[in-house]
Amino acid sequence: MVQEFGSTCLVARAEDGIRGYVFGFVTPGGTGYVHLIATRDDARGTGLGRRLYTAFAEAAQRHGARTLKAITSVGNTGSVAFHRSLGFDATIVDDYDGPGRAMAVFRRDLPLEFPRP
Ligand SMILES: CC(C)(COP(=O)(O)OP(=O)(O)OC[C@H]1O[C@@H](n2cnc3c(N)ncnc32)[C@H](O)[C@@H]1OP(=O)(O)O)[C@@H](O)C(=O)NCCC(=O)NCCS
């Protein structure tokens, strides 16, 4: 991911190390797809996840993205709540990951209307 999509793989660093990251890419159809996003335990709830998504959205738009998409497991209630807070629609899609394997699918249009942190 980082070798091929480095301009949309972003890391939040501080004096005490890496606090979070978002890795993604832009599809040929104009979707900014977030492959993974995570913030360090002691950085959660501080707005870092939102700032990472804002930075990803801006990078993805520079590469032609018009929408954002991410997926997570149905049981990841924290991720579902996080994405809803960021204005994503969350849909449970049956068989997304193969027969009997539903996933939560998040989508939202660009541009984001978050205030610049
Ligand atoms: C999901 C994750 C990235 C959120 O990062 P974060 O830095 O805590 O997020 P923020 O502080 O920027 O929160 C942004 C918004 O999401 C909400 N939110 C974040 N985590 C939440 C949770 N577990 N439950 C409910 N709401 C949550 C915040 O309340 C905030 O809402 P607000 O701005 O309306 O007040 C982080 O919890 C994480 O790394 N989780 C483990 C990895 C993971 O599940 N990644 C997602 C896989 S797709």
Short mmCIF file of C-alpha atoms and ligand atoms in Angstrom, two decimals:
data_model
loop_
_atom_site.label_atom_id
_atom_site.label_comp_id
_atom_site.label_asym_id
_atom_site.label_seq_id
_atom_site.Cartn_x
_atom_site.Cartn_y
_atom_site.Cartn_z
CA MET A 1 0.00 0.00 0.00
CA VAL A 2 2.62 2.54 1.05
CA GLN A 3 4.92 1.75 -1.87
CA GLU A 4 2.20 2.13 -4.49
CA PHE A 5 -0.18 4.66 -2.87
CA GLY A 6 2.17 6.73 -0.72
CA SER A 7 0.44 10.04 -1.49
CA THR A 8 -2.79 8.74 0.08
CA CYS A 9 -1.16 6.84 2.97
CA LEU A 10 -0.79 9.39 5.77
CA VAL A 11 0.84 9.11 9.20
CA ALA A 12 0.37 11.37 12.25
CA ARG A 13 3.68 11.68 14.09
CA ALA A 14 4.61 13.43 17.33
CA GLU A 15 7.67 13.56 19.60
CA ASP A 16 6.48 10.35 21.26
CA GLY A 17 6.07 8.42 18.02
CA ILE A 18 3.28 7.53 15.63
CA ARG A 19 -0.19 8.48 16.90
CA GLY A 20 -2.27 7.32 14.00
CA TYR A 21 -2.45 6.58 10.29
CA VAL A 22 -4.82 6.27 7.37
CA PHE A 23 -3.95 4.14 4.34
CA GLY A 24 -6.03 4.32 1.20
CA PHE A 25 -6.08 4.94 -2.53
CA VAL A 26 -8.27 6.37 -5.30
CA THR A 27 -9.98 3.92 -7.64
CA PRO A 28 -10.22 4.53 -11.42
CA GLY A 29 -13.91 5.30 -10.86
CA GLY A 30 -13.17 8.19 -8.49
CA THR A 31 -13.69 6.58 -5.10
CA GLY A 32 -11.31 7.42 -2.28
CA TYR A 33 -11.15 4.02 -0.60
CA VAL A 34 -9.87 3.88 2.97
CA HIS A 35 -8.19 0.53 3.48
CA LEU A 36 -7.46 1.16 7.17
CA ILE A 37 -7.50 3.96 9.72
CA ALA A 38 -6.36 3.73 13.31
CA THR A 39 -5.34 6.03 16.14
CA ARG A 40 -3.22 5.03 19.11
CA ASP A 41 -5.14 4.11 22.28
CA ASP A 42 -3.94 7.21 24.15
CA ALA A 43 -4.84 9.49 21.22
CA ARG A 44 -8.43 8.33 20.76
CA GLY A 45 -11.27 10.75 21.32
CA THR A 46 -9.03 13.76 20.64
CA GLY A 47 -10.20 14.44 17.08
CA LEU A 48 -7.18 12.79 15.47
CA GLY A 49 -9.26 10.29 13.49
CA ARG A 50 -11.32 13.15 12.07
CA ARG A 51 -8.16 15.10 11.16
CA LEU A 52 -6.70 12.03 9.43
CA TYR A 53 -9.90 11.58 7.40
CA THR A 54 -9.88 15.27 6.44
CA ALA A 55 -6.28 15.01 5.25
CA PHE A 56 -7.07 11.79 3.35
CA ALA A 57 -10.13 13.38 1.71
CA GLU A 58 -8.06 16.35 0.55
CA ALA A 59 -5.35 14.06 -0.86
CA ALA A 60 -7.94 11.83 -2.52
CA GLN A 61 -9.66 14.83 -4.12
CA ARG A 62 -6.33 15.93 -5.58
CA HIS A 63 -6.26 12.52 -7.29
CA GLY A 64 -9.80 12.92 -8.65
CA ALA A 65 -11.93 11.29 -5.95
CA ARG A 66 -15.58 12.39 -5.76
CA THR A 67 -16.73 9.99 -3.05
CA LEU A 68 -15.26 8.18 -0.05
CA LYS A 69 -15.77 4.53 0.88
CA ALA A 70 -14.63 2.27 3.70
CA ILE A 71 -15.74 -1.07 5.14
CA THR A 72 -15.55 -2.70 8.52
CA SER A 73 -16.80 -5.79 10.28
CA VAL A 74 -20.42 -5.66 11.39
CA GLY A 75 -19.39 -5.98 15.05
CA ASN A 76 -17.02 -2.99 15.00
CA THR A 77 -19.51 -0.66 16.66
CA GLY A 78 -16.81 1.93 17.41
CA SER A 79 -15.91 2.21 13.74
CA VAL A 80 -19.59 2.42 12.75
CA ALA A 81 -20.17 5.25 15.28
CA PHE A 82 -16.97 7.02 14.16
CA HIS A 83 -17.94 6.94 10.48
CA ARG A 84 -21.49 8.08 11.22
CA SER A 85 -20.06 11.02 13.19
CA LEU A 86 -18.09 11.93 10.07
CA GLY A 87 -21.25 11.96 7.94
CA PHE A 88 -20.95 8.57 6.27
CA ASP A 89 -23.98 6.46 5.40
CA ALA A 90 -23.54 3.02 6.97
CA THR A 91 -25.16 0.01 5.30
CA ILE A 92 -24.95 -3.65 6.23
CA VAL A 93 -24.34 -5.52 2.96
CA ASP A 94 -25.10 -9.25 3.08
CA ASP A 95 -22.53 -11.55 1.46
CA TYR A 96 -20.16 -8.62 0.84
CA ASP A 97 -17.11 -10.66 1.84
CA GLY A 98 -18.40 -13.97 0.51
CA PRO A 99 -21.41 -16.18 1.29
CA GLY A 100 -22.78 -15.48 4.75
CA ARG A 101 -20.16 -12.78 5.43
CA ALA A 102 -21.84 -9.40 5.80
CA MET A 103 -19.83 -6.19 6.15
CA ALA A 104 -20.68 -2.64 7.17
CA VAL A 105 -20.09 -0.38 4.14
CA PHE A 106 -19.59 3.37 4.58
CA ARG A 107 -20.01 5.95 1.84
CA ARG A 108 -20.13 9.71 1.59
CA ASP A 109 -19.70 12.34 -1.09
CA LEU A 110 -16.85 14.79 -1.36
CA PRO A 111 -15.98 17.48 -0.57
CA LEU A 112 -16.05 17.06 3.17
CA GLU A 113 -17.49 20.00 4.98
CA PHE A 114 -15.48 19.56 8.12
CA PRO A 115 -13.99 22.71 9.60
CA ARG A 116 -10.25 22.77 8.92
CA PRO A 117 -8.53 21.61 12.15
C1 LIG B 1 -12.11 4.42 14.94
C2 LIG B 1 -10.92 5.29 15.38
C3 LIG B 1 -9.98 5.47 14.17
C4 LIG B 1 -11.46 6.66 15.82
O1 LIG B 1 -10.37 7.52 16.06
P1 LIG B 1 -10.46 8.76 17.11
O2 LIG B 1 -9.15 9.49 16.99
O3 LIG B 1 -10.87 8.30 18.44
O4 LIG B 1 -11.64 9.63 16.47
P2 LIG B 1 -12.02 11.16 16.77
O5 LIG B 1 -11.56 11.53 18.15
O6 LIG B 1 -11.52 12.01 15.65
O7 LIG B 1 -13.61 11.10 16.75
C5 LIG B 1 -14.37 11.63 15.67
C6 LIG B 1 -15.84 11.43 16.00
O8 LIG B 1 -16.15 10.02 16.06
C7 LIG B 1 -16.72 9.71 17.32
N1 LIG B 1 -16.21 8.42 17.77
C8 LIG B 1 -14.94 7.96 17.63
N2 LIG B 1 -14.84 6.73 18.17
C9 LIG B 1 -16.06 6.42 18.68
C10 LIG B 1 -16.58 5.30 19.38
N3 LIG B 1 -15.82 4.22 19.67
N4 LIG B 1 -17.88 5.32 19.75
C11 LIG B 1 -18.67 6.40 19.46
N5 LIG B 1 -18.23 7.50 18.80
C12 LIG B 1 -16.94 7.50 18.42
C13 LIG B 1 -16.24 10.80 18.26
O9 LIG B 1 -17.13 10.96 19.33
C14 LIG B 1 -16.22 12.01 17.35
O10 LIG B 1 -17.54 12.52 17.21
P3 LIG B 1 -17.81 14.12 17.21
O11 LIG B 1 -16.71 14.74 16.40
O12 LIG B 1 -19.16 14.23 16.61
O13 LIG B 1 -17.73 14.50 18.65
C15 LIG B 1 -10.15 4.64 16.58
O14 LIG B 1 -11.06 4.37 17.61
C16 LIG B 1 -9.41 3.36 16.24
O15 LIG B 1 -8.23 3.40 15.85
N6 LIG B 1 -10.07 2.19 16.38
C17 LIG B 1 -9.43 0.90 16.12
C18 LIG B 1 -9.22 0.67 14.66
C19 LIG B 1 -10.52 0.70 13.87
O16 LIG B 1 -11.52 0.10 14.26
N7 LIG B 1 -10.49 1.43 12.73
C20 LIG B 1 -11.62 1.54 11.84
C21 LIG B 1 -11.67 0.37 10.93
S1 LIG B 1 -12.53 0.80 9.44
#
